[in-house]
Structures are given as structure tokens and as C-alpha cells.
Amino acid sequence: MAARAYWQGNIRLALVSIPVEIYAAVKSGASISFRQIHEPSGKPISYEKVVSGLGPVDRDEIVKGYEVSKGNYVLLDDEEIEAVRIESKKTLDLVQFVEAHEIDPLYFEKPYYVVPADDLAEEAFIVLREALRAAKKIALGQLSVRGHEKLVALKPCGKGILLETLRYGDEVRQGQSFFKGIGTDKPEKDLIDLASSLIEQKTAPFDASEFHDRYVDALKKLVEKKAKAKGKKVLEDVEEPAAATGGNVIDLMAALKKSVGDSKGKPAPRKASTRKTPAKKRA
């Protein structure tokens, strides 16, 4: 089935408008979700809306509330909430350009692919993409969609453009308060050298397909077995990582030396091939 566009509209830079379509770059198909089932009947459990001390209530008696203090709520109905929604616009204005390193990775939230909406938009789209690439800059704007306004960043991505939603400043916790108790003494140079050697031995190009969620893989395997067993109980053994041995106090130097020695005996991680393939001759 063809992917459905998350947003359709125009990217606007000054007086230039570029019709585009935006598609989600990630999918949630890898995760597994469960329903609660009534075992004797095999039917899914439904949930009732109840009030403590009163019991079940009608849906038309339910409104939204914001807790301003413990147990005290400001009540809002759907019409009031709808009235303050941001009007969905079909234009994404690029209002600022920044160096890529200026945005802390903490602010990046979710990626989307941006493509030209039609052949007529392609030329202007390519000009924007290449201008961003040449300037080594990221474009910023605010995307209005589904009543909300999202801060977004755009940057070149191969033949297209990658749009990433960003968290607002008040959504990010600053790390200083968490790190303030960590000491400032520098470790011995020999320890750093050993750790650096271990890092170098384990350095390889990133390939996401090399990593798997073992829990999800085991669940999928269990569900498949259970379906074939027609509901009979199946116990699945999941391999656990080896537990650490010894006390809490370790000889850091000895541990690093052993780690470096063990790594030397193992195959090196795969690295990207640097061999150039001969160019094909044109007919």
C-alpha cells in the first residue's frame, strides 16, 4: 500500500513557494502490542468510565480538566479547546538558518522525508536542497498541522530533504543538574590510552540492520509458536547476558588490559569497502 502523506503544502522562502509532500521516515511495525483478553470467553476486555464512589458515568458527562493544584481542576469543554487550536496552514515558512552543530541532539524528535509534489516543483526543490548543502546550514520553521504548531528543521538528505520535528525549549531538561555531582579529576593517561585502544578496535561504520531488539524477536517467535500450538502453553528460553562476577571493587587497569587483549583475538568489525567499482561504459 502506498504511503500516506503526513502533510501537503508549500515550503516558502521569501517570495518562492515550493509545493511538497511530507512522509513519515519511521514506522512502528517492529513493536508488538497486546490486548487484555477474558480467558474463559476469549473476548477482549473493554473499559468503563467510572468515578470513585459513584460508579459508571455517561460519556456526555465527561469533560477535560487541567490540574492546577492537588485535587483542583480547571474544566474545559471541547468547544473551548477547539477555539484556541492553531489554524492548519498549507505553508511552511523558512524563517531562520543555523549551523548544524548549533542544535543539540536532545532537541531532535521525529524524522520525515520531504519530496516535491510534482514535476513543476522539482527545479525549485533541487535549488533549495543544493543551496542548503552548499551553505552547510539547517533551515528552521514552524509547521501547523492538526491544530498544533511544531518547530521543524530541514536539511539535505540524498536526493531529497529531511524534515525533523524539534522539541521546544521548555520540553528539554538541562543536564547540568544531573551531572553536578560528578568529579572533575582527570584519570591517568595510561587508562585513557587503554580505553582509546579498545574504542579503536571496536570502531566500524554504523549499520542499523546489525542491531536487533532481542525481546521483540523473542516475542514474535513465541507468538508464532503459540499460534501453531493452538493455544497450548509454550515456554520460551531467552538467552541472558552473562552476569558480572567478582565484587564491586575492580582493578580498572587490569580490566581494560584484559578487554583490549580479548578484542585482539576476535574478528575485526566490518568496515565499509573503499574499493572503487569500475564505471560502466555507456552504450
Short mmCIF file of C-alpha atoms in Angstrom, two decimals:
data_model
loop_
_atom_site.label_atom_id
_atom_site.label_comp_id
_atom_site.label_asym_id
_atom_site.label_seq_id
_atom_site.Cartn_x
_atom_site.Cartn_y
_atom_site.Cartn_z
CA MET A 1 0.00 0.00 0.00
CA ALA A 2 1.33 3.44 -0.93
CA ALA A 3 2.49 5.62 1.95
CA ARG A 4 0.08 8.35 3.00
CA ALA A 5 1.40 11.91 3.15
CA TYR A 6 1.64 13.34 6.68
CA TRP A 7 1.37 16.89 5.27
CA GLN A 8 0.91 18.53 1.88
CA GLY A 9 1.55 22.18 1.22
CA ASN A 10 4.21 24.71 0.25
CA ILE A 11 7.66 25.45 1.61
CA ARG A 12 8.11 29.19 1.30
CA LEU A 13 11.44 31.01 1.17
CA ALA A 14 10.80 34.75 0.77
CA LEU A 15 8.73 35.02 -2.43
CA VAL A 16 9.43 31.45 -3.62
CA SER A 17 6.85 28.74 -2.84
CA ILE A 18 7.64 25.06 -3.44
CA PRO A 19 4.77 22.52 -3.41
CA VAL A 20 5.88 19.49 -1.37
CA GLU A 21 4.65 16.35 0.32
CA ILE A 22 5.95 15.12 3.69
CA TYR A 23 6.07 11.43 4.65
CA ALA A 24 6.97 9.73 7.94
CA ALA A 25 10.51 8.32 7.81
CA VAL A 26 9.99 5.76 10.58
CA LYS A 27 7.40 3.05 11.23
CA SER A 28 6.17 1.27 14.33
CA GLY A 29 5.75 -2.16 12.76
CA ALA A 30 8.67 -3.64 14.71
CA SER A 31 6.93 -3.33 18.09
CA ILE A 32 4.35 -5.75 19.49
CA SER A 33 1.26 -4.63 21.38
CA PHE A 34 -1.11 -6.73 23.45
CA ARG A 35 -4.83 -6.63 24.27
CA GLN A 36 -6.25 -7.78 27.59
CA ILE A 37 -8.41 -10.86 26.98
CA HIS A 38 -11.07 -12.56 29.13
CA GLU A 39 -9.60 -16.08 29.11
CA PRO A 40 -12.83 -18.14 29.57
CA SER A 41 -14.57 -16.45 26.61
CA GLY A 42 -11.54 -15.39 24.58
CA LYS A 43 -13.04 -11.92 24.08
CA PRO A 44 -11.17 -8.60 24.55
CA ILE A 45 -11.70 -6.58 27.74
CA SER A 46 -13.42 -3.19 27.36
CA TYR A 47 -13.02 -0.31 29.80
CA GLU A 48 -15.77 1.57 31.58
CA LYS A 49 -15.54 5.21 32.59
CA VAL A 50 -16.10 5.27 36.37
CA VAL A 51 -15.98 7.85 39.16
CA SER A 52 -14.72 6.79 42.58
CA GLY A 53 -17.73 6.39 44.88
CA LEU A 54 -20.25 6.87 42.05
CA GLY A 55 -19.54 4.07 39.61
CA PRO A 56 -20.01 4.14 35.80
CA VAL A 57 -20.85 7.50 34.17
CA ASP A 58 -22.23 8.54 30.79
CA ARG A 59 -19.75 9.75 28.17
CA ASP A 60 -21.67 13.01 27.68
CA GLU A 61 -20.97 13.90 31.33
CA ILE A 62 -17.20 13.80 30.77
CA VAL A 63 -15.16 16.98 30.17
CA LYS A 64 -11.42 17.61 30.15
CA GLY A 65 -9.71 19.03 33.23
CA TYR A 66 -6.29 20.53 33.94
CA GLU A 67 -4.96 20.00 37.48
CA VAL A 68 -3.79 23.39 38.83
CA SER A 69 -3.16 22.06 42.35
CA LYS A 70 -3.65 18.76 44.15
CA GLY A 71 -7.25 17.72 43.51
CA ASN A 72 -8.26 21.07 41.96
CA TYR A 73 -9.05 21.17 38.24
CA VAL A 74 -9.89 23.83 35.67
CA LEU A 75 -12.62 22.29 33.50
CA LEU A 76 -12.63 22.81 29.72
CA ASP A 77 -15.14 21.61 27.15
CA ASP A 78 -14.31 20.60 23.58
CA GLU A 79 -15.54 23.90 22.10
CA GLU A 80 -13.21 25.95 24.31
CA ILE A 81 -10.23 23.78 23.43
CA GLU A 82 -11.11 23.86 19.73
CA ALA A 83 -11.27 27.67 19.81
CA VAL A 84 -7.57 28.01 20.69
CA ARG A 85 -6.28 25.43 18.21
CA ILE A 86 -3.79 26.77 15.70
CA GLU A 87 -5.33 27.04 12.25
CA SER A 88 -3.80 24.40 9.99
CA LYS A 89 -1.87 26.20 7.28
CA LYS A 90 -0.63 24.87 3.98
CA THR A 91 2.57 26.94 4.06
CA LEU A 92 5.81 26.23 5.91
CA ASP A 93 7.81 29.47 6.10
CA LEU A 94 11.59 29.10 6.44
CA VAL A 95 12.35 31.86 8.94
CA GLN A 96 15.93 31.13 10.05
CA PHE A 97 19.08 29.24 9.05
CA VAL A 98 21.60 27.82 11.54
CA GLU A 99 24.79 25.76 11.59
CA ALA A 100 24.05 22.06 12.08
CA HIS A 101 26.21 21.84 15.22
CA GLU A 102 24.22 24.62 16.92
CA ILE A 103 21.24 22.31 17.57
CA ASP A 104 21.80 19.89 20.44
CA PRO A 105 20.73 16.31 19.50
CA LEU A 106 18.39 16.41 22.53
CA TYR A 107 16.04 18.67 20.58
CA PHE A 108 15.55 16.35 17.58
CA GLU A 109 12.35 14.35 17.86
CA LYS A 110 10.97 12.61 14.74
CA PRO A 111 12.17 12.47 11.09
CA TYR A 112 10.13 12.91 7.89
CA TYR A 113 11.00 12.80 4.18
CA VAL A 114 10.19 15.84 2.05
CA VAL A 115 9.69 15.41 -1.71
CA PRO A 116 8.48 17.74 -4.49
CA ALA A 117 4.73 17.46 -5.07
CA ASP A 118 5.04 17.35 -8.87
CA ASP A 119 7.43 17.81 -11.78
CA LEU A 120 6.87 21.58 -11.84
CA ALA A 121 8.06 21.88 -8.22
CA GLU A 122 11.18 19.77 -8.77
CA GLU A 123 13.50 22.52 -10.05
CA ALA A 124 12.84 24.90 -7.12
CA PHE A 125 13.06 21.95 -4.70
CA ILE A 126 16.52 20.99 -6.02
CA VAL A 127 17.70 24.61 -5.83
CA LEU A 128 16.69 24.78 -2.14
CA ARG A 129 18.31 21.42 -1.39
CA GLU A 130 21.61 22.33 -3.05
CA ALA A 131 21.66 25.82 -1.51
CA LEU A 132 21.33 24.27 1.96
CA ARG A 133 24.03 21.77 1.12
CA ALA A 134 26.43 24.43 -0.16
CA ALA A 135 25.83 26.68 2.85
CA LYS A 136 26.05 23.71 5.27
CA LYS A 137 23.04 25.14 7.06
CA ILE A 138 19.77 23.83 8.51
CA ALA A 139 16.52 25.68 7.81
CA LEU A 140 14.05 26.33 10.64
CA GLY A 141 10.31 26.94 10.52
CA GLN A 142 7.03 26.10 12.27
CA LEU A 143 4.68 23.56 10.76
CA SER A 144 0.98 23.91 11.59
CA VAL A 145 -0.77 20.54 11.48
CA ARG A 146 -3.80 19.02 13.24
CA GLY A 147 -4.28 22.06 15.46
CA HIS A 148 -0.72 22.07 16.78
CA GLU A 149 2.35 24.03 15.76
CA LYS A 150 5.61 22.10 15.50
CA LEU A 151 9.11 23.54 15.34
CA VAL A 152 10.91 21.83 12.43
CA ALA A 153 14.39 21.69 10.90
CA LEU A 154 15.13 20.89 7.24
CA LYS A 155 18.39 19.64 5.76
CA PRO A 156 19.54 17.86 2.57
CA CYS A 157 19.14 14.07 2.52
CA GLY A 158 20.49 12.41 -0.62
CA LYS A 159 18.22 13.48 -3.49
CA GLY A 160 15.57 14.74 -1.07
CA ILE A 161 15.21 16.81 2.08
CA LEU A 162 14.87 15.53 5.64
CA LEU A 163 12.48 17.35 7.96
CA GLU A 164 12.82 16.71 11.68
CA THR A 165 10.41 17.92 14.33
CA LEU A 166 12.17 19.61 17.25
CA ARG A 167 11.29 19.81 20.91
CA TYR A 168 10.63 23.29 22.28
CA GLY A 169 13.00 24.71 24.90
CA ASP A 170 10.68 24.02 27.85
CA GLU A 171 10.44 20.33 26.88
CA VAL A 172 14.14 19.59 27.41
CA ARG A 173 15.79 19.10 30.79
CA GLN A 174 19.27 20.57 31.07
CA GLY A 175 21.94 18.05 32.05
CA GLN A 176 23.94 20.25 34.43
CA SER A 177 21.71 19.45 37.41
CA PHE A 178 22.21 15.71 36.82
CA PHE A 179 25.99 15.93 36.26
CA LYS A 180 26.93 18.38 39.03
CA GLY A 181 27.94 15.63 41.46
CA ILE A 182 30.48 14.06 39.07
CA GLY A 183 34.11 14.76 39.96
CA THR A 184 36.43 16.87 37.78
CA ASP A 185 39.71 14.97 38.39
CA LYS A 186 41.32 13.70 35.18
CA PRO A 187 42.13 9.95 35.03
CA GLU A 188 45.63 8.60 34.44
CA LYS A 189 46.89 8.83 30.86
CA ASP A 190 47.52 5.05 30.71
CA LEU A 191 43.85 4.37 31.48
CA ILE A 192 42.71 6.75 28.75
CA ASP A 193 45.15 5.18 26.28
CA LEU A 194 43.82 1.68 27.01
CA ALA A 195 40.21 2.82 26.71
CA SER A 196 41.05 4.63 23.45
CA SER A 197 42.66 1.46 22.09
CA LEU A 198 39.53 -0.53 22.92
CA ILE A 199 37.33 2.09 21.20
CA GLU A 200 39.54 2.00 18.10
CA GLN A 201 39.37 -1.82 17.90
CA LYS A 202 35.56 -1.73 18.07
CA THR A 203 35.12 1.13 15.59
CA ALA A 204 33.12 0.32 12.44
CA PRO A 205 30.64 2.07 10.12
CA PHE A 206 27.13 2.29 11.57
CA ASP A 207 24.64 -0.21 10.15
CA ALA A 208 21.27 -0.26 11.92
CA SER A 209 20.42 -3.68 10.43
CA GLU A 210 23.23 -5.20 12.54
CA PHE A 211 21.26 -4.49 15.72
CA HIS A 212 18.04 -6.19 16.82
CA ASP A 213 15.66 -5.90 19.76
CA ARG A 214 16.05 -9.41 21.18
CA TYR A 215 12.91 -9.03 23.29
CA VAL A 216 10.73 -8.20 20.26
CA ASP A 217 12.33 -11.01 18.23
CA ALA A 218 11.65 -13.49 21.07
CA LEU A 219 8.04 -12.29 21.41
CA LYS A 220 7.39 -12.71 17.68
CA LYS A 221 8.86 -16.21 17.82
CA LEU A 222 6.73 -17.04 20.87
CA VAL A 223 3.52 -15.76 19.23
CA GLU A 224 4.28 -17.83 16.11
CA LYS A 225 4.89 -20.97 18.17
CA LYS A 226 1.77 -20.38 20.25
CA ALA A 227 -0.36 -19.94 17.13
CA LYS A 228 0.93 -23.25 15.75
CA ALA A 229 0.39 -24.97 19.11
CA LYS A 230 -3.29 -23.85 19.03
CA GLY A 231 -3.22 -22.00 22.36
CA LYS A 232 -1.19 -24.51 24.40
CA LYS A 233 1.30 -23.06 26.87
CA VAL A 234 4.79 -22.56 25.38
CA LEU A 235 7.75 -21.50 27.48
CA GLU A 236 10.41 -19.64 25.57
CA ASP A 237 14.02 -19.60 26.77
CA VAL A 238 15.64 -16.20 26.23
CA GLU A 239 19.39 -16.10 26.38
CA GLU A 240 20.55 -13.80 29.15
CA PRO A 241 23.83 -11.86 29.13
CA ALA A 242 26.50 -13.38 31.35
CA ALA A 243 26.35 -11.97 34.87
CA ALA A 244 29.32 -9.98 36.11
CA THR A 245 31.50 -11.89 38.56
CA GLY A 246 33.55 -10.65 41.47
CA GLY A 247 32.97 -7.79 43.90
CA ASN A 248 32.11 -4.18 43.24
CA VAL A 249 35.75 -3.10 43.59
CA ILE A 250 37.70 -3.91 40.42
CA ASP A 251 41.15 -3.14 39.10
CA LEU A 252 40.26 -0.78 36.24
CA MET A 253 43.70 -1.06 34.64
CA ALA A 254 43.59 -4.88 34.66
CA ALA A 255 40.04 -4.92 33.30
CA LEU A 256 40.92 -2.59 30.42
CA LYS A 257 44.07 -4.57 29.57
CA LYS A 258 42.06 -7.81 29.52
CA SER A 259 39.37 -6.19 27.35
CA VAL A 260 41.95 -4.98 24.84
CA GLY A 261 43.58 -8.44 24.79
CA ASP A 262 40.25 -10.23 24.31
CA SER A 263 39.29 -7.90 21.46
CA LYS A 264 42.53 -8.61 19.60
CA GLY A 265 41.58 -12.28 19.38
CA LYS A 266 38.18 -11.55 17.81
CA PRO A 267 37.43 -10.71 14.16
CA ALA A 268 37.51 -7.00 13.42
CA PRO A 269 34.12 -5.31 12.85
CA ARG A 270 33.05 -4.98 9.23
CA LYS A 271 34.21 -1.77 7.60
CA ALA A 272 32.85 -0.08 4.53
CA SER A 273 34.62 -1.12 1.36
CA THR A 274 36.88 1.56 -0.11
CA ARG A 275 37.43 -0.29 -3.39
CA LYS A 276 36.09 1.65 -6.31
CA THR A 277 33.97 -0.22 -8.81
CA PRO A 278 34.77 0.47 -12.46
CA ALA A 279 32.36 2.79 -14.19
CA LYS A 280 30.02 1.17 -16.69
CA LYS A 281 30.59 2.11 -20.29
CA ARG A 282 27.76 3.91 -21.97
CA ALA A 283 26.25 2.27 -24.98
#
